[in-house]
Amino acid sequence: MKKSLFKAFSMALLASAAVLTSCSSDDGNNNGPSSTFVLDANNFKGTINDGEVVLKTGVTYKLSGKLVVANGAKLTIEPGAIIEATARPDNSTEDIRYIAVAQGGQIFVNGTATNPVVMTSSVKSPGKWGGLVICGKAPINKGATASAEVSDLTYGGTLANDNSGSIRYLRIEYSGYAYNSEKEFNGLSLFGVGSGTTIEYVQVHEGSDDGIEFFGGTVNTKYLISTSNEDDSFDWTEGWNGTNENWYGKLGLGRGNRGIEADNNSNNHLATPIANPNIKNLTLIGLGAQGSESQALKLRVGTKGKFDNLVLSNFVTGFDVQHNESVGYVADGTLKATNVRFDNITTKSTGKNTAGETVNVAAIYTESTTATGAGNGTATPSWAQGWTVGL
């Protein structure tokens, strides 16, 4: 009788444990439902259609083609995991290496300051793989929805607080593969990404196009670094609105253009939602006269924006404002930078209206000799130390 009671009690405990396991947290920090995706660390590509795939600490995953996280699926990456794009045959456009998160999919990058997640290439030079693309359901001004230029995935919608996951302590290296002169990956491309998504402590290093670009959406960011990318450090278009703190952009390799290139919509400068981010604590460092378009901030085609506590260093031009709409936003104060410190800037501001006529846009900025930018002037900020490269 005692044995029967003990056996029944044991079976009850096992059943309880099974129930607890099936109800485990679904926040991306624990293993979720099993996925039908077959994970091969030496041949990492394909589509994650369901469940959760977890990349483990200390393992290098060889990215041999595109990886897509589909609607309802999750990709979770533990601290210290490495994704390394393998080399492609010369002149081949097959099996382009990139990672894309589709609408409804989620990515959880759980790096730390001492053990970041790294997405890189086996060939250590710019443009050797695509980078990371995330497509969300937040508003854009290109249409109700649109198709992302480098993954053909749908993005945009009406869900401002859409959640595509969480990214913390991620380094992206040697990205920017170009299909042609009009179609090129950035390091991190955010298409209609919503404010429910976390983007913090991300560095994009030595890419062949922009470091980080926003295509509409409402995502907020903190602690972004763009170093030695060959076009602009940061870029936005299609009506992005977000609140941001602590950006550090530094051009290098003897190539590169602007610190920031900002648009609203090139086809309709008044398209809504109008691009209007807030950025606080910003350092941008250029190449002096070496840059082909040496502007710290190029603000055009109807973008608005509020900036505070800026350090701008080593550009020919500080603020370059173009087109009637953006020039008008300078006049009404909706395109404004306060507490700006200029260092080795030849021309602090320049402006042209849509007709190409020179206009005075000096009202765009106020100066401060004590501005600290991203935290330490032109020097590496303390929050960037330990998990970055090239600084």
PDB file of C-alpha atoms in Angstrom, residues 128-240:
ATOM      1  CA  LYS A 128      31.339  40.727 -47.749  1.00  0.00           C
ATOM      2  CA  TRP A 129      27.832  39.883 -46.515  1.00  0.00           C
ATOM      3  CA  GLY A 130      24.437  41.496 -46.157  1.00  0.00           C
ATOM      4  CA  GLY A 131      23.959  42.335 -42.498  1.00  0.00           C
ATOM      5  CA  LEU A 132      20.835  42.298 -40.329  1.00  0.00           C
ATOM      6  CA  VAL A 133      17.412  43.340 -41.665  1.00  0.00           C
ATOM      7  CA  ILE A 134      14.339  43.681 -39.418  1.00  0.00           C
ATOM      8  CA  CYS A 135      10.841  44.280 -40.809  1.00  0.00           C
ATOM      9  CA  GLY A 136       8.065  45.435 -38.506  1.00  0.00           C
ATOM     10  CA  LYS A 137       4.453  46.594 -38.611  1.00  0.00           C
ATOM     11  CA  ALA A 138       4.888  50.232 -37.498  1.00  0.00           C
ATOM     12  CA  PRO A 139       3.779  53.172 -39.700  1.00  0.00           C
ATOM     13  CA  ILE A 140       5.769  54.333 -42.726  1.00  0.00           C
ATOM     14  CA  ASN A 141       5.026  57.066 -45.271  1.00  0.00           C
ATOM     15  CA  LYS A 142       5.862  55.112 -48.415  1.00  0.00           C
ATOM     16  CA  GLY A 143       2.391  53.544 -48.402  1.00  0.00           C
ATOM     17  CA  ALA A 144       0.333  51.388 -46.070  1.00  0.00           C
ATOM     18  CA  THR A 145       3.047  48.758 -46.503  1.00  0.00           C
ATOM     19  CA  ALA A 146       6.075  48.349 -48.745  1.00  0.00           C
ATOM     20  CA  SER A 147       8.640  45.768 -49.783  1.00  0.00           C
ATOM     21  CA  ALA A 148      12.126  45.979 -48.269  1.00  0.00           C
ATOM     22  CA  GLU A 149      14.707  46.750 -50.931  1.00  0.00           C
ATOM     23  CA  VAL A 150      17.193  44.049 -49.949  1.00  0.00           C
ATOM     24  CA  SER A 151      15.055  41.157 -48.709  1.00  0.00           C
ATOM     25  CA  ASP A 152      11.712  41.655 -50.509  1.00  0.00           C
ATOM     26  CA  LEU A 153       9.942  41.227 -47.176  1.00  0.00           C
ATOM     27  CA  THR A 154       6.850  43.302 -46.379  1.00  0.00           C
ATOM     28  CA  TYR A 155       7.137  46.074 -43.795  1.00  0.00           C
ATOM     29  CA  GLY A 156       4.987  48.869 -42.417  1.00  0.00           C
ATOM     30  CA  GLY A 157       1.469  49.011 -41.024  1.00  0.00           C
ATOM     31  CA  THR A 158      -0.471  50.617 -38.175  1.00  0.00           C
ATOM     32  CA  LEU A 159       1.021  48.943 -35.093  1.00  0.00           C
ATOM     33  CA  ALA A 160       3.217  51.673 -33.588  1.00  0.00           C
ATOM     34  CA  ASN A 161       4.234  49.516 -30.586  1.00  0.00           C
ATOM     35  CA  ASP A 162       5.051  46.449 -32.670  1.00  0.00           C
ATOM     36  CA  ASN A 163       7.652  44.208 -31.021  1.00  0.00           C
ATOM     37  CA  SER A 164      10.332  42.571 -33.192  1.00  0.00           C
ATOM     38  CA  GLY A 165      12.346  41.455 -30.165  1.00  0.00           C
ATOM     39  CA  SER A 166      15.335  42.790 -28.260  1.00  0.00           C
ATOM     40  CA  ILE A 167      18.934  43.494 -29.279  1.00  0.00           C
ATOM     41  CA  ARG A 168      21.590  44.303 -26.700  1.00  0.00           C
ATOM     42  CA  TYR A 169      25.383  44.203 -27.110  1.00  0.00           C
ATOM     43  CA  LEU A 170      25.664  43.254 -30.764  1.00  0.00           C
ATOM     44  CA  ARG A 171      28.572  43.939 -33.109  1.00  0.00           C
ATOM     45  CA  ILE A 172      28.032  43.766 -36.887  1.00  0.00           C
ATOM     46  CA  GLU A 173      31.179  43.713 -39.042  1.00  0.00           C
ATOM     47  CA  TYR A 174      32.067  43.843 -42.780  1.00  0.00           C
ATOM     48  CA  SER A 175      28.484  44.103 -44.044  1.00  0.00           C
ATOM     49  CA  GLY A 176      26.993  46.048 -46.963  1.00  0.00           C
ATOM     50  CA  TYR A 177      26.902  43.573 -49.834  1.00  0.00           C
ATOM     51  CA  ALA A 178      25.718  45.363 -53.027  1.00  0.00           C
ATOM     52  CA  TYR A 179      23.567  43.737 -55.692  1.00  0.00           C
ATOM     53  CA  ASN A 180      24.130  46.862 -57.794  1.00  0.00           C
ATOM     54  CA  SER A 181      24.619  50.624 -57.356  1.00  0.00           C
ATOM     55  CA  GLU A 182      20.957  51.090 -56.331  1.00  0.00           C
ATOM     56  CA  LYS A 183      20.494  48.036 -54.128  1.00  0.00           C
ATOM     57  CA  GLU A 184      22.887  47.621 -51.231  1.00  0.00           C
ATOM     58  CA  PHE A 185      22.651  46.330 -47.684  1.00  0.00           C
ATOM     59  CA  ASN A 186      23.428  48.450 -44.643  1.00  0.00           C
ATOM     60  CA  GLY A 187      24.841  47.001 -41.451  1.00  0.00           C
ATOM     61  CA  LEU A 188      21.549  47.211 -39.550  1.00  0.00           C
ATOM     62  CA  SER A 189      18.404  48.022 -41.566  1.00  0.00           C
ATOM     63  CA  LEU A 190      15.229  48.775 -39.592  1.00  0.00           C
ATOM     64  CA  PHE A 191      12.131  48.698 -41.808  1.00  0.00           C
ATOM     65  CA  GLY A 192       8.957  49.861 -40.063  1.00  0.00           C
ATOM     66  CA  VAL A 193      10.218  48.595 -36.717  1.00  0.00           C
ATOM     67  CA  GLY A 194       7.965  49.392 -33.764  1.00  0.00           C
ATOM     68  CA  SER A 195       8.563  50.955 -30.369  1.00  0.00           C
ATOM     69  CA  GLY A 196       8.034  47.642 -28.580  1.00  0.00           C
ATOM     70  CA  THR A 197      11.430  46.560 -29.932  1.00  0.00           C
ATOM     71  CA  THR A 198      14.605  47.144 -27.890  1.00  0.00           C
ATOM     72  CA  ILE A 199      17.744  48.308 -29.733  1.00  0.00           C
ATOM     73  CA  GLU A 200      20.658  49.080 -27.386  1.00  0.00           C
ATOM     74  CA  TYR A 201      24.458  48.755 -27.490  1.00  0.00           C
ATOM     75  CA  VAL A 202      24.927  48.025 -31.190  1.00  0.00           C
ATOM     76  CA  GLN A 203      28.083  48.689 -33.205  1.00  0.00           C
ATOM     77  CA  VAL A 204      28.319  48.483 -36.993  1.00  0.00           C
ATOM     78  CA  HIS A 205      31.936  48.405 -38.132  1.00  0.00           C
ATOM     79  CA  GLU A 206      33.588  48.604 -41.562  1.00  0.00           C
ATOM     80  CA  GLY A 207      30.528  48.170 -43.749  1.00  0.00           C
ATOM     81  CA  SER A 208      30.426  49.276 -47.376  1.00  0.00           C
ATOM     82  CA  ASP A 209      27.212  51.323 -47.091  1.00  0.00           C
ATOM     83  CA  ASP A 210      25.462  53.043 -44.170  1.00  0.00           C
ATOM     84  CA  GLY A 211      26.001  51.852 -40.648  1.00  0.00           C
ATOM     85  CA  ILE A 212      22.397  51.968 -39.383  1.00  0.00           C
ATOM     86  CA  GLU A 213      19.361  53.059 -41.415  1.00  0.00           C
ATOM     87  CA  PHE A 214      15.741  53.573 -40.378  1.00  0.00           C
ATOM     88  CA  PHE A 215      12.972  53.160 -42.961  1.00  0.00           C
ATOM     89  CA  GLY A 216       9.982  54.631 -41.154  1.00  0.00           C
ATOM     90  CA  GLY A 217       8.772  53.035 -37.949  1.00  0.00           C
ATOM     91  CA  THR A 218       8.772  54.165 -34.341  1.00  0.00           C
ATOM     92  CA  VAL A 219      11.647  52.233 -32.774  1.00  0.00           C
ATOM     93  CA  ASN A 220      13.668  53.945 -30.031  1.00  0.00           C
ATOM     94  CA  THR A 221      17.398  53.342 -29.557  1.00  0.00           C
ATOM     95  CA  LYS A 222      20.242  53.851 -27.103  1.00  0.00           C
ATOM     96  CA  TYR A 223      24.015  53.444 -27.330  1.00  0.00           C
ATOM     97  CA  LEU A 224      24.575  53.083 -31.074  1.00  0.00           C
ATOM     98  CA  ILE A 225      28.018  53.122 -32.677  1.00  0.00           C
ATOM     99  CA  SER A 226      28.908  53.390 -36.352  1.00  0.00           C
ATOM    100  CA  THR A 227      32.617  53.165 -37.187  1.00  0.00           C
ATOM    101  CA  SER A 228      34.492  53.215 -40.487  1.00  0.00           C
ATOM    102  CA  ASN A 229      31.447  52.587 -42.650  1.00  0.00           C
ATOM    103  CA  GLU A 230      31.906  53.727 -46.235  1.00  0.00           C
ATOM    104  CA  ASP A 231      28.776  55.846 -46.675  1.00  0.00           C
ATOM    105  CA  ASP A 232      26.836  57.526 -43.839  1.00  0.00           C
ATOM    106  CA  SER A 233      27.131  56.619 -40.186  1.00  0.00           C
ATOM    107  CA  PHE A 234      23.359  56.947 -39.600  1.00  0.00           C
ATOM    108  CA  ASP A 235      20.496  57.384 -42.042  1.00  0.00           C
ATOM    109  CA  TRP A 236      16.705  57.698 -41.924  1.00  0.00           C
ATOM    110  CA  THR A 237      13.806  58.062 -44.335  1.00  0.00           C
ATOM    111  CA  GLU A 238      10.095  57.218 -44.836  1.00  0.00           C
ATOM    112  CA  GLY A 239       8.809  58.936 -41.711  1.00  0.00           C
ATOM    113  CA  TRP A 240      10.820  57.476 -38.850  1.00  0.00           C
TER     114      TRP A 240
END
